[in-house]
Amino acid sequence: MVILRIRSCGSHAKLPRPELQPEHRRPRALSRGGGGGSGRRNAMNSRPAPLPRATPWRSLPCPRAELRLELVLCGGQTFRWTETSPGYWTGVLAGRVWTLTQSEEQLWYTLHEEEKEDSSREEDGLSEPPQKKGRKQAQPDGSHAGTSEPSESHLPGEASQGVDGLTPSQILQDYFQLHVNLSALYQGWSYVDSHFREVAIKFPGVRVLRQDPVECLFSFICTSNNHLSRITNMIQHLCQAFGRRLCQLDTKTYHAFPSLQAMAGADTEARLRDLGFGYRARFVSESARAVLKTLGGAAGLQQLRSVPYEQARHALCTLPGVGVKVADCVCLMALDKAEAVPVDTHIWQVAKRYYGQELGMGARSVTERVHREIGNFFRSLWGPYAGWAQAVLFCADLRKYQESADPDAKHRCVKVPRSSLSTLT
DNA sequence: GACAAACCTGC
DNA sequence: CAGGTTTGT
């Protein structure tokens, strides 16, 4: 492992101090003029030297009010990013390994180059398309060249479809759905919901990711009766055992999310059981087969993006291990159904505590009736992006659990007009 | 049609 | 006992 140091800080005393980063150095927080997209934004003096086997740091405009990586990447939406050093997040997206960080106004990213085919590695070996050899990678080498889009390389799709032919910048904009004006949504929700208003102050920048449907579906199949740390572990094992190895950084190896074919293998269930998946092993294996057989595979899954929410939800619920909660998660986080509100016991508690005791009364658990009532309630309160608002509350709740809770908050109650109740779809 | 118990493992 | 689904009553 190499430790690099950014040299020549020069005169810019105001810039964040470059620190030693074991592998992923930080980009300097440079502000690009006005987002003119004029290609070479920083003259050659200010950009850090490229990492070994990684593209130079680049950025796109994205104020922190619109995105908080630490909340979005670690808030229970995705399980594939780790904070490799403070403020730096490394993970796999669209079949490649990225490191992300952000400054006040920019989202910074670098791509790590894939290792040479080594074949000394455990892999799925199943009916995956033959390995592409010698990927032609637009390697920035030491040169100057544009930081602008035109020179960016295309990606061979892995588990992900629909990103082929997109530039890295476009992939990120799509993944984070940067076209959605989050601040405006926050304002609207705050206006109609005083509890949201309180929470939102402490948790800005929580947006819903637009994830790959296959990855999202199978990740959330693993979440039943489970908690975050173990889920993360399981997903990592799943990728390691069934996904193509991409590269190694420090001591961590990164793998693509497995293809449906890889997960549909005959020995999948047994292997996953060995990996500690428990009864979920069968769900993963069976669902992979079912998606291939009855939903048109990965492409069919992806096409659910363009059908109505109820229809997509219903299709997902036919899969083993997929109930309404998991289906709603996938609808919201991969299938463009912003109105989908996943209701778990946490959200149920929140709903009862802050939004009225009549929600899901009489039930001892989150039954389908409770799910429907609470979903409809929040849709009527928050509107067509209700799922996004729910993500904010959920994230806040998670955080509260980990860190020192605001003990006060648990006892505050917020009044909500009763008229909001009982509307239905 | 709706609610309770089982299913696995770990914290 | 858990951020859920499935199965049986």
Tab-separated table of C-alpha atoms (C1' of nucleotides) in Angstrom:
chain	number	residue	atom	x	y	z
A	1	MET	CA	0.000	0.000	0.000
A	2	VAL	CA	1.200	3.370	-0.840
A	3	ILE	CA	0.950	6.445	1.164
A	4	LEU	CA	0.920	9.559	-0.800
A	5	ARG	CA	0.930	13.061	0.176
A	6	ILE	CA	-0.368	15.978	-1.659
A	7	ARG	CA	2.404	18.269	-2.399
A	8	SER	CA	2.666	21.904	-2.877
A	9	CYS	CA	-0.119	23.426	-1.047
A	10	GLY	CA	1.286	26.675	-2.040
A	11	SER	CA	-0.493	29.790	-1.211
A	12	HIS	CA	-3.990	28.547	-0.626
A	13	ALA	CA	-4.008	28.533	3.070
A	14	LYS	CA	-7.750	28.378	3.185
A	15	LEU	CA	-8.035	25.033	1.531
A	16	PRO	CA	-8.591	22.003	3.688
A	17	ARG	CA	-5.320	20.683	4.867
A	18	PRO	CA	-4.244	17.729	2.867
A	19	GLU	CA	-3.810	14.854	5.191
A	20	LEU	CA	-2.272	11.528	4.911
A	21	GLN	CA	-4.783	9.176	3.540
A	22	PRO	CA	-3.912	5.574	3.476
A	23	GLU	CA	-4.833	4.893	-0.082
A	24	HIS	CA	-7.478	7.358	-0.952
A	25	ARG	CA	-6.335	10.832	-0.738
A	26	ARG	CA	-8.617	13.699	-0.639
A	27	PRO	CA	-9.126	16.045	-3.438
A	28	ARG	CA	-8.578	19.576	-2.509
A	29	ALA	CA	-11.725	21.426	-2.002
A	30	LEU	CA	-11.516	23.534	-5.026
A	31	SER	CA	-14.427	25.446	-6.112
A	32	ARG	CA	-15.067	25.313	-9.704
A	33	GLY	CA	-15.930	28.662	-11.130
A	34	GLY	CA	-19.585	28.607	-11.793
A	35	GLY	CA	-20.144	25.123	-12.945
A	36	GLY	CA	-19.661	26.152	-16.471
A	37	GLY	CA	-18.494	22.719	-17.362
A	38	SER	CA	-15.629	24.206	-19.148
A	39	GLY	CA	-13.493	21.178	-19.006
A	40	ARG	CA	-10.274	21.815	-17.259
A	41	ARG	CA	-11.566	23.461	-14.202
A	42	ASN	CA	-8.440	23.689	-12.193
A	43	ALA	CA	-5.277	24.551	-13.753
A	44	MET	CA	-2.579	22.044	-13.403
A	45	ASN	CA	-1.210	23.403	-10.227
A	46	SER	CA	-4.030	22.445	-7.975
A	47	ARG	CA	-5.126	18.966	-8.835
A	48	PRO	CA	-3.610	16.203	-6.756
A	49	ALA	CA	-1.537	13.672	-8.551
A	50	PRO	CA	-3.531	10.674	-9.680
A	51	LEU	CA	-3.667	7.702	-7.433
A	52	PRO	CA	-1.881	4.688	-8.625
A	53	ARG	CA	-4.302	2.743	-10.755
A	54	ALA	CA	-7.030	5.289	-10.341
A	55	THR	CA	-8.443	8.099	-12.381
A	56	PRO	CA	-7.813	11.661	-11.316
A	57	TRP	CA	-10.260	13.218	-8.962
A	58	ARG	CA	-13.097	14.965	-10.655
A	59	SER	CA	-16.138	16.688	-9.362
A	60	LEU	CA	-19.591	17.764	-10.189
A	61	PRO	CA	-21.545	20.592	-8.646
A	62	CYS	CA	-23.592	19.398	-5.694
A	63	PRO	CA	-24.156	21.474	-2.577
A	64	ARG	CA	-24.123	19.649	0.709
A	65	ALA	CA	-27.691	20.668	1.320
A	66	GLU	CA	-28.576	18.436	-1.584
A	67	LEU	CA	-26.511	15.470	-0.527
A	68	ARG	CA	-24.871	14.108	2.585
A	69	LEU	CA	-22.828	11.105	1.700
A	70	GLU	CA	-22.526	9.930	5.269
A	71	LEU	CA	-26.290	9.789	5.619
A	72	VAL	CA	-27.180	8.465	2.229
A	73	LEU	CA	-24.494	5.834	1.861
A	74	CYS	CA	-24.809	4.522	5.378
A	75	GLY	CA	-28.474	5.035	6.082
A	76	GLY	CA	-29.800	1.620	5.270
A	77	GLN	CA	-30.446	2.213	1.602
A	78	THR	CA	-27.378	0.501	0.292
A	79	PHE	CA	-24.958	-1.819	1.978
A	80	ARG	CA	-22.015	-1.571	-0.328
A	81	TRP	CA	-20.169	1.556	0.717
A	82	THR	CA	-17.635	1.842	3.465
A	83	GLU	CA	-15.957	4.861	4.907
A	84	THR	CA	-12.407	3.951	4.070
A	85	SER	CA	-11.052	7.048	5.688
A	86	PRO	CA	-12.832	9.958	7.301
A	87	GLY	CA	-15.125	11.537	4.779
A	88	TYR	CA	-14.145	9.130	2.013
A	89	TRP	CA	-16.512	6.470	0.844
A	90	THR	CA	-15.469	3.568	-1.305
A	91	GLY	CA	-17.830	1.152	-2.947
A	92	VAL	CA	-19.000	-0.508	-6.107
A	93	LEU	CA	-21.372	1.159	-8.490
A	94	ALA	CA	-22.171	0.125	-12.028
A	95	GLY	CA	-19.522	-2.537	-11.946
A	96	ARG	CA	-16.673	-0.286	-10.952
A	97	VAL	CA	-14.985	0.750	-7.757
A	98	TRP	CA	-15.362	4.352	-6.740
A	99	THR	CA	-14.218	6.586	-3.961
A	100	LEU	CA	-16.398	9.572	-3.202
A	101	THR	CA	-16.072	12.587	-1.022
A	102	GLN	CA	-17.552	16.020	-0.980
A	103	SER	CA	-16.816	19.625	-0.272
A	104	GLU	CA	-19.358	22.327	0.356
A	105	GLU	CA	-20.293	22.685	-3.251
A	106	GLN	CA	-18.866	19.694	-5.072
A	107	LEU	CA	-19.177	15.961	-5.144
A	108	TRP	CA	-15.761	14.470	-5.841
A	109	TYR	CA	-15.065	11.077	-7.261
A	110	THR	CA	-12.300	8.863	-8.484
A	111	LEU	CA	-12.515	5.484	-10.138
A	112	HIS	CA	-10.221	2.650	-9.263
A	113	GLU	CA	-8.927	0.622	-12.090
A	114	GLU	CA	-9.881	-2.968	-12.351
A	115	GLU	CA	-7.208	-5.544	-11.770
A	116	LYS	CA	-5.873	-7.599	-14.573
A	117	GLU	CA	-7.658	-10.843	-15.014
A	118	ASP	CA	-6.039	-13.176	-12.634
A	119	SER	CA	-8.230	-16.211	-12.655
A	120	SER	CA	-6.779	-17.232	-9.336
A	121	ARG	CA	-9.929	-16.263	-7.703
A	122	GLU	CA	-13.107	-17.823	-6.595
A	123	GLU	CA	-15.978	-16.677	-8.697
A	124	ASP	CA	-19.358	-17.557	-9.840
A	125	GLY	CA	-18.169	-19.463	-12.824
A	126	LEU	CA	-21.716	-19.890	-13.879
A	127	SER	CA	-23.333	-18.896	-17.039
A	128	GLU	CA	-21.865	-15.490	-17.058
A	129	PRO	CA	-20.713	-14.094	-20.314
A	130	PRO	CA	-17.060	-14.721	-20.977
A	131	GLN	CA	-14.701	-12.328	-19.356
A	132	LYS	CA	-13.879	-9.454	-21.445
A	133	LYS	CA	-10.216	-9.268	-21.815
A	134	GLY	CA	-7.953	-6.316	-21.820
A	135	ARG	CA	-10.412	-3.703	-21.028
A	136	LYS	CA	-9.547	-0.612	-22.799
A	137	GLN	CA	-9.489	1.868	-20.075
A	138	ALA	CA	-9.240	5.505	-20.674
A	139	GLN	CA	-6.407	5.881	-18.312
A	140	PRO	CA	-5.566	9.351	-17.451
A	141	ASP	CA	-1.925	8.517	-17.053
A	142	GLY	CA	-0.014	11.379	-15.732
A	143	SER	CA	-1.163	13.707	-18.339
A	144	HIS	CA	-3.197	16.796	-18.229
A	145	ALA	CA	-6.026	16.217	-20.590
A	146	GLY	CA	-9.494	17.335	-19.934
A	147	THR	CA	-11.354	16.774	-16.792
A	148	SER	CA	-14.327	17.189	-18.996
A	149	GLU	CA	-16.744	14.523	-19.899
A	150	PRO	CA	-15.758	13.711	-23.425
A	151	SER	CA	-12.737	11.703	-22.448
A	152	GLU	CA	-14.507	9.501	-19.986
A	153	SER	CA	-14.601	5.836	-20.526
A	154	HIS	CA	-17.607	3.679	-20.987
A	155	LEU	CA	-18.472	0.907	-18.723
A	156	PRO	CA	-19.164	-2.666	-19.546
A	157	GLY	CA	-22.332	-3.440	-17.713
A	158	GLU	CA	-22.278	-5.966	-14.973
A	159	ALA	CA	-25.294	-6.423	-12.813
A	160	SER	CA	-26.377	-3.035	-13.867
A	161	GLN	CA	-28.125	-2.116	-16.974
A	162	GLY	CA	-28.994	1.206	-18.308
A	163	VAL	CA	-25.697	2.746	-17.400
A	164	ASP	CA	-23.830	1.459	-20.374
A	165	GLY	CA	-22.461	4.260	-22.355
A	166	LEU	CA	-22.795	6.738	-19.555
A	167	THR	CA	-19.914	8.785	-18.343
A	168	PRO	CA	-18.894	8.495	-14.699
A	169	SER	CA	-20.407	11.860	-14.058
A	170	GLN	CA	-23.682	10.772	-15.567
A	171	ILE	CA	-23.627	7.585	-13.558
A	172	LEU	CA	-23.332	9.556	-10.350
A	173	GLN	CA	-26.032	11.998	-11.329
A	174	ASP	CA	-28.296	9.090	-12.052
A	175	TYR	CA	-27.384	7.196	-8.891
A	176	PHE	CA	-27.934	10.171	-6.632
A	177	GLN	CA	-30.813	11.463	-8.737
A	178	LEU	CA	-29.298	14.895	-8.670
A	179	HIS	CA	-31.980	16.235	-10.968
A	180	VAL	CA	-34.356	16.085	-8.015
A	181	ASN	CA	-34.332	19.303	-6.057
A	182	LEU	CA	-34.127	17.987	-2.534
A	183	SER	CA	-34.120	21.345	-0.800
A	184	ALA	CA	-37.403	22.210	-2.398
A	185	LEU	CA	-38.890	18.915	-1.274
A	186	TYR	CA	-37.641	19.490	2.271
A	187	GLN	CA	-39.347	22.846	2.263
A	188	GLY	CA	-42.616	21.385	1.175
A	189	TRP	CA	-42.542	18.609	3.756
A	190	SER	CA	-41.505	21.006	6.481
A	191	TYR	CA	-44.404	23.229	5.629
A	192	VAL	CA	-46.991	20.525	6.126
A	193	ASP	CA	-45.324	18.513	8.858
A	194	SER	CA	-43.841	20.008	11.978
A	195	HIS	CA	-42.177	16.796	13.064
A	196	PHE	CA	-40.441	16.519	9.766
A	197	ARG	CA	-39.384	20.124	10.091
A	198	GLU	CA	-37.624	19.400	13.359
A	199	VAL	CA	-35.883	16.325	12.081
A	200	ALA	CA	-34.883	17.870	8.789
A	201	ILE	CA	-32.825	20.532	10.471
A	202	LYS	CA	-30.492	17.900	11.826
A	203	PHE	CA	-30.599	15.661	8.786
A	204	PRO	CA	-30.286	17.577	5.566
A	205	GLY	CA	-29.198	16.035	2.321
A	206	VAL	CA	-30.884	12.666	2.677
A	207	ARG	CA	-31.889	11.595	-0.798
A	208	VAL	CA	-33.088	8.343	-2.196
A	209	LEU	CA	-30.621	6.492	-4.346
A	210	ARG	CA	-31.545	5.077	-7.701
A	211	GLN	CA	-30.026	1.661	-7.372
A	212	ASP	CA	-29.634	-1.238	-9.704
A	213	PRO	CA	-32.832	-3.303	-9.415
A	214	VAL	CA	-31.082	-6.640	-9.086
A	215	GLU	CA	-28.733	-5.448	-6.407
A	216	CYS	CA	-31.476	-3.667	-4.563
A	217	LEU	CA	-33.869	-6.590	-4.675
A	218	PHE	CA	-31.441	-9.191	-3.452
A	219	SER	CA	-29.937	-6.924	-0.864
A	220	PHE	CA	-33.315	-6.302	0.669
A	221	ILE	CA	-34.269	-9.933	0.570
A	222	CYS	CA	-31.428	-10.317	3.035
A	223	THR	CA	-32.765	-7.688	5.399
A	224	SER	CA	-35.617	-9.639	6.912
A	225	ASN	CA	-35.337	-10.103	10.646
A	226	ASN	CA	-31.930	-8.636	10.469
A	227	HIS	CA	-29.918	-5.624	11.445
A	228	LEU	CA	-27.630	-3.336	9.559
A	229	SER	CA	-24.247	-4.689	10.513
A	230	ARG	CA	-25.122	-8.254	9.753
A	231	ILE	CA	-26.862	-7.339	6.519
A	232	THR	CA	-23.758	-5.512	5.384
A	233	ASN	CA	-21.678	-8.537	6.203
A	234	MET	CA	-23.966	-10.891	4.375
A	235	ILE	CA	-24.058	-8.773	1.241
A	236	GLN	CA	-20.317	-8.592	1.247
A	237	HIS	CA	-20.066	-12.348	1.503
A	238	LEU	CA	-22.621	-12.743	-1.252
A	239	CYS	CA	-20.622	-10.553	-3.581
A	240	GLN	CA	-17.369	-12.154	-2.645
A	241	ALA	CA	-18.672	-15.626	-3.292
A	242	PHE	CA	-20.740	-14.987	-6.406
A	243	GLY	CA	-19.610	-11.738	-7.907
A	244	ARG	CA	-16.747	-10.908	-10.170
A	245	ARG	CA	-13.718	-9.613	-8.391
A	246	LEU	CA	-12.907	-6.072	-9.367
A	247	CYS	CA	-9.916	-4.950	-7.381
A	248	GLN	CA	-8.231	-4.724	-4.060
A	249	LEU	CA	-7.577	-1.545	-2.130
A	250	ASP	CA	-5.622	-1.748	1.041
A	251	THR	CA	-6.767	-5.030	2.447
A	252	LYS	CA	-10.285	-4.906	1.108
A	253	THR	CA	-11.372	-6.663	-2.016
A	254	TYR	CA	-14.217	-5.318	-4.072
A	255	HIS	CA	-16.592	-7.435	-6.058
A	256	ALA	CA	-19.362	-6.695	-8.458
A	257	PHE	CA	-22.830	-7.595	-7.314
A	258	PRO	CA	-23.585	-11.094	-8.589
A	259	SER	CA	-25.632	-11.631	-11.694
A	260	LEU	CA	-28.963	-13.402	-11.556
A	261	GLN	CA	-27.397	-16.369	-13.273
A	262	ALA	CA	-24.708	-16.597	-10.663
A	263	MET	CA	-27.269	-16.565	-7.872
A	264	ALA	CA	-29.525	-19.051	-9.608
A	265	GLY	CA	-26.936	-21.781	-9.501
A	266	ALA	CA	-27.721	-25.218	-8.193
A	267	ASP	CA	-25.493	-24.964	-5.144
A	268	THR	CA	-26.321	-21.391	-4.279
A	269	GLU	CA	-28.593	-22.168	-1.387
A	270	ALA	CA	-26.125	-24.514	0.276
A	271	ARG	CA	-23.252	-22.119	-0.134
A	272	LEU	CA	-25.244	-19.224	1.243
A	273	ARG	CA	-26.287	-21.279	4.210
A	274	ASP	CA	-22.647	-21.912	4.892
A	275	LEU	CA	-22.138	-18.197	4.757
A	276	GLY	CA	-24.715	-17.732	7.483
A	277	PHE	CA	-27.694	-16.619	5.436
A	278	GLY	CA	-30.041	-18.931	7.266
A	279	TYR	CA	-33.466	-19.277	5.722
A	280	ARG	CA	-32.695	-16.342	3.454
A	281	ALA	CA	-30.398	-18.594	1.461
A	282	ARG	CA	-33.360	-20.247	-0.166
A	283	PHE	CA	-35.042	-16.903	-0.826
A	284	VAL	CA	-32.037	-15.605	-2.719
A	285	SER	CA	-31.617	-18.717	-4.762
A	286	GLU	CA	-35.293	-19.158	-5.534
A	287	SER	CA	-35.907	-15.536	-6.270
A	288	ALA	CA	-33.011	-15.411	-8.683
A	289	ARG	CA	-34.543	-18.270	-10.595
A	290	ALA	CA	-37.993	-16.765	-10.423
A	291	VAL	CA	-36.833	-13.419	-11.752
A	292	LEU	CA	-35.157	-15.149	-14.656
A	293	LYS	CA	-38.073	-17.390	-15.322
A	294	THR	CA	-41.110	-15.239	-14.733
A	295	LEU	CA	-40.057	-11.611	-14.675
A	296	GLY	CA	-37.869	-11.439	-17.703
A	297	GLY	CA	-34.545	-11.382	-15.928
A	298	ALA	CA	-32.651	-8.243	-15.125
A	299	ALA	CA	-34.109	-6.421	-18.093
A	300	GLY	CA	-37.624	-7.349	-17.066
A	301	LEU	CA	-36.975	-6.146	-13.563
A	302	GLN	CA	-35.693	-2.893	-14.863
A	303	GLN	CA	-38.734	-2.428	-17.019
A	304	LEU	CA	-40.798	-2.261	-13.874
A	305	ARG	CA	-39.485	1.267	-13.683
A	306	SER	CA	-41.999	2.282	-16.283
A	307	VAL	CA	-45.091	0.594	-14.897
A	308	PRO	CA	-47.346	1.932	-12.151
A	309	TYR	CA	-46.321	1.519	-8.542
A	310	GLU	CA	-49.005	-0.987	-7.629
A	311	GLN	CA	-48.157	-3.159	-10.561
A	312	ALA	CA	-44.445	-3.206	-9.859
A	313	ARG	CA	-45.111	-3.919	-6.230
A	314	HIS	CA	-47.391	-6.775	-7.049
A	315	ALA	CA	-44.867	-8.309	-9.414
A	316	LEU	CA	-42.176	-8.185	-6.765
A	317	CYS	CA	-44.411	-9.730	-4.151
A	318	THR	CA	-44.680	-12.882	-6.212
A	319	LEU	CA	-41.052	-13.617	-5.434
A	320	PRO	CA	-40.135	-15.833	-2.504
A	321	GLY	CA	-38.819	-13.813	0.390
A	322	VAL	CA	-40.420	-10.662	-0.890
A	323	GLY	CA	-43.316	-9.217	1.037
A	324	VAL	CA	-44.766	-5.743	0.967
A	325	LYS	CA	-41.953	-4.166	2.916
A	326	VAL	CA	-39.137	-5.450	0.738
A	327	ALA	CA	-41.197	-4.769	-2.363
A	328	ASP	CA	-41.689	-1.181	-1.296
A	329	CYS	CA	-37.985	-0.781	-0.637
A	330	VAL	CA	-37.168	-1.962	-4.128
A	331	CYS	CA	-39.924	0.141	-5.657
A	332	LEU	CA	-38.611	3.224	-3.923
A	333	MET	CA	-34.884	2.712	-4.263
A	334	ALA	CA	-34.572	1.052	-7.629
A	335	LEU	CA	-37.804	1.355	-9.570
A	336	ASP	CA	-38.521	5.066	-9.525
A	337	LYS	CA	-41.556	4.787	-7.281
A	338	ALA	CA	-41.065	7.842	-5.110
A	339	GLU	CA	-44.468	7.344	-3.527
A	340	ALA	CA	-43.580	3.941	-2.110
A	341	VAL	CA	-43.307	4.094	1.660
A	342	PRO	CA	-41.629	1.051	3.172
A	343	VAL	CA	-43.167	0.446	6.578
A	344	ASP	CA	-41.167	-1.500	9.098
A	345	THR	CA	-41.511	-1.622	12.829
A	346	HIS	CA	-39.335	1.452	13.194
A	347	ILE	CA	-41.487	3.579	10.962
A	348	TRP	CA	-44.521	2.166	12.659
A	349	GLN	CA	-43.213	3.340	16.010
A	350	VAL	CA	-42.455	6.741	14.567
A	351	ALA	CA	-45.896	6.945	13.046
A	352	LYS	CA	-47.606	6.087	16.275
A	353	ARG	CA	-45.443	8.342	18.360
A	354	TYR	CA	-45.499	11.457	16.262
A	355	TYR	CA	-48.435	11.204	13.965
A	356	GLY	CA	-51.223	9.933	16.045
A	357	GLN	CA	-52.188	6.908	17.994
A	358	GLU	CA	-54.885	5.832	15.638
A	359	LEU	CA	-52.348	4.639	13.130
A	360	GLY	CA	-52.216	0.897	13.082
A	361	MET	CA	-54.121	0.607	16.304
A	362	GLY	CA	-54.975	-2.743	17.651
A	363	ALA	CA	-52.228	-4.541	15.835
A	364	ARG	CA	-49.329	-6.075	17.630
A	365	SER	CA	-47.098	-6.084	14.609
A	366	VAL	CA	-46.841	-4.568	11.186
A	367	THR	CA	-49.619	-6.394	9.477
A	368	GLU	CA	-50.593	-5.648	5.942
A	369	ARG	CA	-53.391	-3.473	7.191
A	370	VAL	CA	-50.953	-1.420	9.240
A	371	HIS	CA	-48.668	-1.171	6.280
A	372	ARG	CA	-51.405	0.115	4.049
A	373	GLU	CA	-52.769	2.571	6.575
A	374	ILE	CA	-49.416	4.082	7.344
A	375	GLY	CA	-48.356	4.196	3.721
A	376	ASN	CA	-51.535	5.969	2.738
A	377	PHE	CA	-51.270	8.333	5.632
A	378	PHE	CA	-47.773	9.424	4.723
A	379	ARG	CA	-48.635	9.731	1.054
A	380	SER	CA	-51.503	11.989	1.927
A	381	LEU	CA	-49.284	14.023	4.202
A	382	TRP	CA	-46.102	14.266	2.168
A	383	GLY	CA	-47.331	13.863	-1.360
A	384	PRO	CA	-45.936	12.007	-4.353
A	385	TYR	CA	-42.389	11.895	-2.962
A	386	ALA	CA	-43.510	10.432	0.345
A	387	GLY	CA	-40.927	7.695	0.141
A	388	TRP	CA	-38.190	10.262	0.063
A	389	ALA	CA	-39.486	11.943	3.173
A	390	GLN	CA	-39.703	8.600	4.884
A	391	ALA	CA	-36.047	8.025	4.070
A	392	VAL	CA	-35.189	11.173	5.994
A	393	LEU	CA	-37.061	10.087	9.088
A	394	PHE	CA	-35.703	6.591	8.852
A	395	CYS	CA	-32.184	7.830	8.558
A	396	ALA	CA	-32.653	10.153	11.502
A	397	ASP	CA	-34.021	7.289	13.530
A	398	LEU	CA	-31.065	5.094	12.714
A	399	ARG	CA	-28.670	7.807	13.643
A	400	LYS	CA	-30.455	8.474	16.851
A	401	TYR	CA	-30.019	4.883	17.790
A	402	GLN	CA	-26.329	4.768	17.161
A	403	GLU	CA	-25.285	8.018	18.667
A	404	SER	CA	-26.443	9.594	21.820
A	405	ALA	CA	-30.116	9.874	21.361
A	406	ASP	CA	-31.934	13.033	21.956
A	407	PRO	CA	-33.906	11.634	24.865
A	408	ASP	CA	-36.222	14.517	24.687
A	409	ALA	CA	-37.329	13.819	21.184
A	410	LYS	CA	-38.860	10.543	22.116
A	411	HIS	CA	-41.509	12.237	24.141
A	412	ARG	CA	-42.402	15.063	21.939
A	413	CYS	CA	-45.564	14.701	20.076
A	414	VAL	CA	-46.728	16.406	16.998
A	415	LYS	CA	-50.250	17.095	16.101
A	416	VAL	CA	-51.411	16.300	12.677
A	417	PRO	CA	-54.761	17.201	11.217
A	418	ARG	CA	-57.028	14.239	11.401
A	419	SER	CA	-58.219	14.974	7.960
A	420	SER	CA	-54.980	13.545	6.723
A	421	LEU	CA	-55.951	10.136	7.930
A	422	SER	CA	-57.790	7.542	6.059
A	423	THR	CA	-57.297	8.667	2.556
A	424	LEU	CA	-56.516	5.820	0.311
A	425	THR	CA	-55.064	5.058	-3.030
B	1	DG	C1'	-59.401	-11.490	5.241
B	2	DA	C1'	-56.564	-10.787	9.246
B	3	DC	C1'	-53.515	-12.089	13.127
B	4	DA	C1'	-49.888	-15.390	15.527
B	5	DA	C1'	-45.925	-18.488	15.202
B	6	DA	C1'	-41.994	-20.301	12.974
B	7	DC	C1'	-37.798	-19.458	10.537
B	8	DC	C1'	-31.875	-18.493	11.446
B	9	DT	C1'	-28.352	-16.124	13.558
B	10	DG	C1'	-26.216	-12.735	16.300
B	11	DC	C1'	-25.804	-8.971	19.515
C	1	DC	C1'	-35.552	-9.962	20.795
C	2	DA	C1'	-34.731	-8.260	15.942
C	3	DG	C1'	-35.815	-2.944	10.211
C	4	DG	C1'	-39.750	-9.650	7.692
C	5	DT	C1'	-41.910	-13.373	5.075
C	6	DT	C1'	-44.324	-17.553	5.079
C	7	DT	C1'	-47.467	-20.654	6.752
C	8	DG	C1'	-51.401	-22.076	9.281
C	9	DT	C1'	-55.546	-20.928	11.978
